[in-house]
Short mmCIF file of C-alpha atoms and ligand atoms in Angstrom, two decimals:
data_model
loop_
_atom_site.label_atom_id
_atom_site.label_comp_id
_atom_site.label_asym_id
_atom_site.label_seq_id
_atom_site.Cartn_x
_atom_site.Cartn_y
_atom_site.Cartn_z
CA UNK A 584 103.82 177.98 135.34
CA UNK A 585 107.42 178.97 134.79
CA UNK A 586 107.69 181.32 131.74
CA UNK A 587 111.01 179.66 130.81
CA UNK A 588 109.40 176.23 130.88
CA UNK A 589 109.26 174.09 127.75
CA UNK A 590 106.15 174.13 125.55
CA UNK A 591 103.23 172.13 126.98
CA UNK A 592 102.90 168.64 125.53
CA UNK A 593 99.76 166.59 125.30
CA UNK A 594 99.72 164.14 128.17
CA UNK A 595 101.46 166.45 130.66
CA UNK A 596 98.33 166.84 132.79
CA UNK A 597 97.79 163.07 132.84
CA UNK A 598 101.42 162.42 133.81
CA UNK A 599 101.08 164.95 136.61
CA UNK A 600 97.76 163.49 137.78
CA UNK A 601 99.20 159.98 138.01
CA UNK A 602 102.31 161.18 139.84
CA UNK A 603 100.27 163.30 142.27
CA UNK A 604 97.99 160.32 142.92
CA UNK A 605 100.95 158.07 143.70
CA UNK A 606 102.54 160.70 145.97
CA UNK A 607 99.32 161.32 147.89
CA UNK A 608 98.61 157.60 148.13
CA UNK A 609 102.07 156.87 149.53
CA UNK A 610 101.94 159.73 152.05
CA UNK A 611 98.60 158.38 153.25
CA UNK A 612 99.98 154.85 153.42
CA UNK A 613 102.79 156.03 155.72
CA UNK A 614 100.24 157.67 158.03
CA UNK A 615 98.12 154.54 158.11
CA UNK A 616 101.15 152.30 158.79
CA UNK A 617 102.15 154.58 161.68
CA UNK A 618 98.62 154.31 163.12
CA UNK A 619 98.66 150.51 162.70
CA UNK A 620 95.76 150.73 160.25
CA UNK A 621 97.99 149.02 157.68
CA UNK A 622 99.72 145.94 159.08
CA UNK A 623 103.46 145.40 158.60
CA UNK A 624 105.84 147.65 156.68
CA UNK A 625 105.64 148.90 153.11
CA UNK A 626 108.18 150.17 150.60
CA UNK A 627 107.34 153.73 149.60
CA UNK A 628 107.60 154.87 145.98
CA UNK A 629 107.96 158.56 146.92
CA UNK A 630 110.49 160.20 144.56
CA UNK A 631 110.22 157.60 141.80
CA UNK A 632 106.76 158.56 140.50
CA UNK A 633 108.00 159.74 137.07
CA UNK A 634 109.11 156.21 136.19
CA UNK A 635 105.77 154.49 136.76
CA UNK A 636 103.79 157.37 135.25
CA UNK A 637 106.05 157.78 132.21
CA UNK A 638 106.23 154.07 131.39
CA UNK A 639 102.55 153.19 131.98
CA UNK A 640 101.39 156.18 129.91
CA UNK A 641 102.93 154.38 126.92
CA UNK A 642 100.87 151.23 127.54
CA UNK A 643 97.40 150.00 126.63
CA UNK A 644 95.11 148.36 129.15
CA UNK A 645 95.77 144.96 127.53
CA UNK A 646 99.55 145.29 128.03
CA UNK A 647 101.15 143.74 131.09
CA UNK A 648 103.38 144.95 133.88
CA UNK A 649 105.31 142.89 136.41
CA UNK A 650 106.24 144.88 139.48
CA UNK A 651 108.49 144.78 142.54
CA UNK A 652 108.39 145.06 146.34
CA UNK A 653 108.14 148.86 145.74
CA UNK A 654 105.11 148.37 143.56
CA UNK A 655 102.28 150.73 144.56
CA UNK A 656 103.26 153.35 141.97
CA UNK A 657 103.31 150.86 139.10
CA UNK A 658 99.91 149.44 140.01
CA UNK A 659 98.31 152.89 140.31
CA UNK A 660 99.87 154.08 137.05
CA UNK A 661 98.48 151.02 135.22
CA UNK A 662 95.02 152.16 136.30
CA UNK A 663 94.15 150.11 139.37
CA UNK A 664 91.46 151.39 141.74
CA UNK A 665 93.05 153.47 144.48
CA UNK A 666 90.29 152.46 146.90
CA UNK A 667 90.77 148.78 146.08
CA UNK A 668 94.51 149.14 146.59
CA UNK A 669 94.25 150.94 149.90
CA UNK A 670 91.71 148.40 151.15
CA UNK A 671 94.14 145.67 150.07
CA UNK A 672 96.95 147.24 152.09
CA UNK A 673 94.56 147.55 155.04
CA UNK A 674 93.91 143.78 154.73
CA UNK A 675 90.21 144.27 154.00
CA UNK A 676 87.85 141.93 152.15
CA UNK A 677 87.12 144.72 149.61
CA UNK A 678 90.80 144.95 148.62
CA UNK A 679 91.92 144.17 145.08
CA UNK A 680 92.97 140.73 146.29
CA UNK A 681 90.45 140.43 149.13
CA UNK A 682 93.06 141.57 151.63
CA UNK A 683 95.14 138.43 151.20
CA UNK A 684 97.94 139.89 149.08
CA UNK A 685 98.82 143.13 150.83
CA UNK A 686 101.46 145.59 149.68
CA UNK A 687 103.90 143.11 148.15
CA UNK A 688 101.38 140.89 146.39
CA UNK A 689 98.83 143.39 145.16
CA UNK A 690 97.67 142.53 141.63
CA UNK A 691 94.91 143.26 139.14
CA UNK A 692 95.18 140.84 136.28
CA UNK A 693 92.16 142.42 134.55
CA UNK A 694 94.38 145.48 133.96
CA UNK A 695 97.47 143.44 133.08
CA UNK A 696 99.00 144.01 136.52
CA UNK A 697 100.74 140.68 137.18
CA UNK A 698 101.50 141.75 140.71
CA UNK A 699 103.97 143.34 143.04
CA UNK A 700 106.65 140.84 144.02
CA UNK A 701 108.64 140.35 147.20
CA UNK A 702 111.47 138.54 145.42
CA UNK A 703 114.12 140.81 143.93
CA UNK A 704 113.99 140.27 140.10
CA UNK A 705 111.16 137.78 140.69
CA UNK A 706 108.66 139.63 138.49
CA UNK A 707 110.91 139.72 135.43
CA UNK A 708 110.17 136.17 134.20
CA UNK A 709 106.44 136.84 134.67
CA UNK A 710 106.74 139.57 132.05
CA UNK A 711 108.54 137.22 129.68
CA UNK A 712 105.87 134.56 130.11
CA UNK A 713 103.05 137.02 129.48
CA UNK A 714 104.80 138.42 126.40
CA UNK A 715 105.48 134.96 125.01
CA UNK A 716 101.90 133.83 125.65
CA UNK A 717 100.35 136.84 123.97
CA UNK A 718 102.64 136.58 120.95
CA UNK A 719 101.70 132.90 120.55
CA UNK A 720 98.06 134.01 120.48
CA UNK A 721 98.89 136.33 117.59
CA UNK A 722 98.30 139.47 119.64
CA UNK A 723 100.54 142.51 119.76
CA UNK A 724 100.43 143.19 123.51
CA UNK A 725 103.63 144.16 125.30
CA UNK A 726 104.93 143.31 128.79
CA UNK A 727 107.00 145.61 130.99
CA UNK A 728 109.29 144.25 133.68
CA UNK A 729 110.05 146.78 136.42
CA UNK A 730 113.01 146.06 138.68
CA UNK A 731 115.51 147.94 140.83
CA UNK A 732 119.27 148.28 140.62
CA UNK A 733 119.42 145.49 143.23
CA UNK A 734 118.04 143.07 140.61
CA UNK A 735 121.21 143.62 138.58
CA UNK A 736 122.89 141.29 141.12
CA UNK A 737 120.41 138.48 140.41
CA UNK A 738 121.26 135.75 137.88
CA UNK A 739 117.58 135.45 137.00
CA UNK A 740 117.69 138.84 135.30
CA UNK A 741 120.44 137.63 132.94
CA UNK A 742 118.54 134.48 132.03
CA UNK A 743 115.60 136.71 131.15
CA UNK A 744 117.65 139.19 129.10
CA UNK A 745 119.16 136.30 127.17
CA UNK A 746 115.87 134.54 126.49
CA UNK A 747 113.99 137.73 125.60
CA UNK A 748 116.70 138.62 123.08
CA UNK A 749 116.93 135.10 121.59
CA UNK A 750 113.16 134.80 121.23
CA UNK A 751 112.67 138.48 120.30
CA UNK A 752 109.98 138.81 122.93
CA UNK A 753 107.84 141.98 123.20
CA UNK A 754 109.29 142.92 126.59
CA UNK A 755 110.46 146.28 127.93
CA UNK A 756 112.97 145.98 130.78
CA UNK A 757 112.74 149.01 133.09
CA UNK A 758 115.53 149.32 135.67
CA UNK A 759 114.76 151.88 138.37
CA UNK A 760 118.24 152.84 139.48
CA UNK A 761 117.56 154.71 142.72
CA UNK A 762 121.15 154.46 143.84
CA UNK A 763 120.69 151.83 146.56
CA UNK A 764 119.62 148.29 147.27
CA UNK A 765 118.49 148.75 150.88
CA UNK A 766 121.69 150.51 152.10
CA UNK A 767 124.13 149.16 149.48
CA UNK A 768 125.18 151.87 147.00
CA UNK A 769 125.08 150.93 143.31
CA UNK A 770 128.76 151.84 142.97
CA UNK A 771 129.64 149.09 145.47
CA UNK A 772 127.40 146.51 143.84
CA UNK A 773 127.55 146.95 140.05
CA UNK A 774 130.76 146.71 138.00
CA UNK A 775 130.70 148.60 134.71
CA UNK A 776 127.38 150.01 133.56
CA UNK A 777 123.89 148.62 133.92
CA UNK A 778 122.91 149.19 130.27
CA UNK A 779 125.98 147.34 128.97
CA UNK A 780 124.50 144.14 130.40
CA UNK A 781 121.49 144.42 128.10
CA UNK A 782 123.67 145.53 125.18
CA UNK A 783 125.75 142.36 125.61
CA UNK A 784 122.61 140.44 124.60
CA UNK A 785 122.03 142.76 121.64
CA UNK A 786 119.16 144.56 123.39
CA UNK A 787 118.95 148.30 122.65
CA UNK A 788 119.39 150.17 125.93
CA UNK A 789 119.13 153.79 127.02
CA UNK A 790 119.67 155.69 130.26
CA UNK A 791 117.16 158.45 131.00
CA UNK A 792 116.44 161.05 133.69
CA UNK A 793 114.02 159.09 135.83
CA UNK A 794 112.88 162.26 137.62
CA UNK A 795 111.41 163.62 134.39
CA UNK A 796 108.19 161.89 133.35
CA UNK A 797 108.37 163.28 129.81
CA UNK A 798 111.84 161.79 129.29
CA UNK A 799 110.78 158.44 130.69
CA UNK A 800 107.61 158.49 128.58
CA UNK A 801 109.56 159.27 125.38
CA UNK A 802 111.90 156.31 125.94
CA UNK A 803 108.96 154.06 126.84
CA UNK A 804 107.01 155.01 123.69
CA UNK A 805 110.01 154.04 121.53
CA UNK A 806 110.54 150.76 123.38
CA UNK A 807 106.85 149.81 123.35
CA UNK A 808 106.58 150.60 119.64
CA UNK A 809 109.63 148.39 118.95
CA UNK A 810 108.15 145.52 120.97
CA UNK A 811 104.66 145.85 119.45
CA UNK A 812 105.94 145.85 115.91
CA UNK A 813 108.02 142.69 116.35
CA UNK A 814 111.36 144.40 116.98
CA UNK A 815 112.00 142.55 120.24
CA UNK A 816 113.00 143.70 123.72
CA UNK A 817 114.41 147.04 124.89
CA UNK A 818 116.01 148.15 128.12
CA UNK A 819 115.51 151.50 129.87
CA UNK A 820 117.62 152.52 132.87
CA UNK A 821 115.88 155.31 134.80
CA UNK A 822 118.10 157.32 137.14
CA UNK A 823 115.89 158.10 140.11
CA UNK A 824 115.87 158.47 143.89
CA UNK A 825 113.72 157.43 146.80
CA UNK A 826 113.21 160.18 149.36
CA UNK A 827 112.01 157.86 152.11
CA UNK A 828 113.86 154.95 153.67
CA UNK A 829 114.00 151.49 152.16
CA UNK A 830 110.72 150.81 153.97
CA UNK A 831 108.43 152.44 156.51
CA UNK A 832 110.36 150.95 159.46
CA UNK A 833 113.67 152.54 158.41
CA UNK A 834 113.31 155.85 160.32
CA UNK A 835 113.31 153.93 163.62
CA UNK A 836 116.61 152.26 162.65
CA UNK A 837 118.56 155.57 162.41
CA UNK A 838 120.70 154.38 159.50
CA UNK A 839 123.51 156.57 158.19
CA UNK A 840 124.16 155.18 154.70
CA UNK A 841 123.17 158.48 153.07
CA UNK A 842 123.51 162.06 154.22
CA UNK A 843 120.72 164.62 154.67
CA UNK A 844 122.60 166.77 152.11
CA UNK A 845 122.35 164.02 149.51
CA UNK A 846 118.61 163.63 150.05
CA UNK A 847 118.18 167.42 149.92
CA UNK A 848 120.11 167.67 146.63
CA UNK A 849 117.61 165.29 145.01
CA UNK A 850 114.65 167.29 146.36
CA UNK A 851 115.38 169.95 143.76
CA UNK A 852 114.76 167.30 141.09
CA UNK A 853 111.45 166.15 142.61
CA UNK A 854 109.44 164.75 139.66
CA UNK A 855 106.36 166.66 140.80
CA UNK A 856 108.25 169.95 140.88
CA UNK A 857 109.69 169.20 137.43
CA UNK A 858 106.17 168.58 136.10
CA UNK A 859 104.67 171.64 137.81
CA UNK A 860 106.48 173.75 135.24
CA UNK A 861 104.49 172.15 132.45
CA UNK A 862 101.05 173.15 133.75
CA UNK A 863 99.15 176.29 134.64
CA UNK A 864 98.52 176.88 138.35
CA UNK A 865 94.83 176.44 137.67
CA UNK A 866 95.16 173.01 136.06
CA UNK A 867 97.60 171.89 138.73
CA UNK A 868 95.45 172.90 141.68
CA UNK A 869 92.35 171.33 140.09
CA UNK A 870 94.24 168.04 139.76
CA UNK A 871 95.60 168.34 143.33
CA UNK A 872 92.05 168.82 144.67
CA UNK A 873 90.66 165.89 142.66
CA UNK A 874 93.45 163.63 143.87
CA UNK A 875 92.98 164.69 147.51
CA UNK A 876 89.25 163.86 147.25
CA UNK A 877 89.98 160.49 145.68
CA UNK A 878 92.46 159.54 148.39
CA UNK A 879 90.10 160.71 151.17
CA UNK A 880 87.35 158.52 149.65
CA UNK A 881 89.78 155.59 149.53
CA UNK A 882 90.61 155.99 153.24
CA UNK A 883 86.91 156.09 154.11
CA UNK A 884 86.26 153.04 151.93
CA UNK A 885 89.10 151.10 153.54
CA UNK A 886 88.04 152.02 157.07
CA UNK A 887 84.41 151.10 156.41
CA UNK A 888 85.33 147.71 154.90
CA UNK A 889 85.35 144.45 156.83
CA UNK A 890 88.39 142.28 157.44
CA UNK A 891 88.13 138.76 155.99
CA UNK A 892 86.40 136.23 158.22
CA UNK A 893 88.98 134.05 160.04
CA UNK A 894 87.42 130.84 158.71
CA UNK A 895 88.22 132.01 155.15
CA UNK A 896 91.97 132.32 155.85
CA UNK A 897 92.79 129.38 153.56
CA UNK A 898 90.54 130.49 150.70
CA UNK A 899 92.16 131.42 147.37
CA UNK A 900 95.41 129.64 148.22
CA UNK A 901 94.92 127.10 145.44
CA UNK A 902 92.73 127.60 142.37
CA UNK A 903 89.38 125.84 142.88
CA UNK A 904 90.85 123.68 145.60
CA UNK A 905 89.69 125.26 148.80
CA UNK A 906 88.00 122.10 150.09
CA UNK A 907 91.25 120.18 149.85
CA UNK A 908 93.15 122.95 151.62
CA UNK A 909 90.57 123.01 154.43
CA UNK A 910 90.85 119.23 154.67
CA UNK A 911 94.65 119.34 154.96
CA UNK A 912 94.92 122.29 157.27
CA UNK A 913 92.10 121.79 159.55
C1 TPP B 1650 116.02 137.32 146.00
C2 TPP B 1650 115.96 138.33 147.11
N1 TPP B 1650 117.08 138.65 147.77
C3 TPP B 1650 117.05 139.55 148.79
C4 TPP B 1650 115.86 140.13 149.14
C5 TPP B 1650 115.82 141.18 150.26
N2 TPP B 1650 115.61 142.50 149.67
C6 TPP B 1650 114.41 143.08 149.63
S1 TPP B 1650 114.41 144.54 148.84
C7 TPP B 1650 116.08 144.43 148.55
C8 TPP B 1650 116.82 145.51 147.84
C9 TPP B 1650 116.30 145.73 146.48
O1 TPP B 1650 116.96 146.81 145.92
P1 TPP B 1650 116.52 147.36 144.52
O2 TPP B 1650 116.31 146.22 143.59
O3 TPP B 1650 117.53 148.37 144.12
O4 TPP B 1650 115.11 148.01 144.77
P2 TPP B 1650 114.76 149.29 145.67
O5 TPP B 1650 114.48 148.77 147.06
O6 TPP B 1650 115.90 150.21 145.64
O7 TPP B 1650 113.53 149.82 145.05
C10 TPP B 1650 116.60 143.24 149.07
C11 TPP B 1650 118.01 142.85 149.00
C12 TPP B 1650 114.70 139.76 148.44
N3 TPP B 1650 113.51 140.30 148.72
N4 TPP B 1650 114.77 138.88 147.41
MG1 MG B 1651 117.50 150.39 144.33
#
């Protein structure tokens, strides 16, 4: 613990535990992708952990989140089983979605996780729908829409900002501005500021240090409280950075859109290093050990699990309609 560090706050250990879990999970995922134990490519969340941890720490289990293609961190932070997630990515029957969803469609509706989403900005209307539905039921649950800076170029986001403001929906818009949409820098894609877009709809908007889980959490607590008490939507822009490529296949492409110096400069702001200052060495290493055990168990669980039987490939495609699907397809 750094003697010049700020006073400990309740929740610091939990924020650190969630971030360490996401980091360890993602590092393991990269290894398993490289060994072909996870099919396809995945989008790593490494570097952005403070956003998922800080936002989800402000939520209850009955609140909703709608995620993105870079969704593992959000799903873990909302409380999903790490073993179930890893098995899902390994396309195993024991996965959260029986191995059918994979990285970009992992979901756990029982925890309010409406799913990762392969369509840029595609999860945002899910959050609006969930918020609207819950409010109509007279409940005070809140829905968070996570999206990247790339979603700022999607018209769908503006339809959602407009509707959420008009209908005063209990939604928190969380923009993870990691500086790039694939290789396109934000400065070449977004005119003006990101928050001004929300402000144009009358939605209160703030920009926070997305590498600092306490800062993100503080903004999220305010926004969630506003939404829960009928005050309508809020918008949080989190300035963050991804250390890895856009996805696990990027290293083989040898892209040059960012310099090693730029990546290095963000390493000093690593959200885990920032949070290390808030905890004693003892607490930190206990959490590190617990997380390492949990991830090792998840790998064992995934490896020991069966892949879905080929004849079940069409199952779960339509609700309660598997016979029809089998009839049509074969
Ligand atoms: C509607 C749509 N357009 C294009 C793509 C291809 N695509 C996948 S990820 C991505 C960039 C997204 O950037 P951002 O929203 O900043 O998220 P980040 O990858 O930085 O987390 C694009 C263009 C897509 N998936 N969906
Ligand atoms: Mg981005």
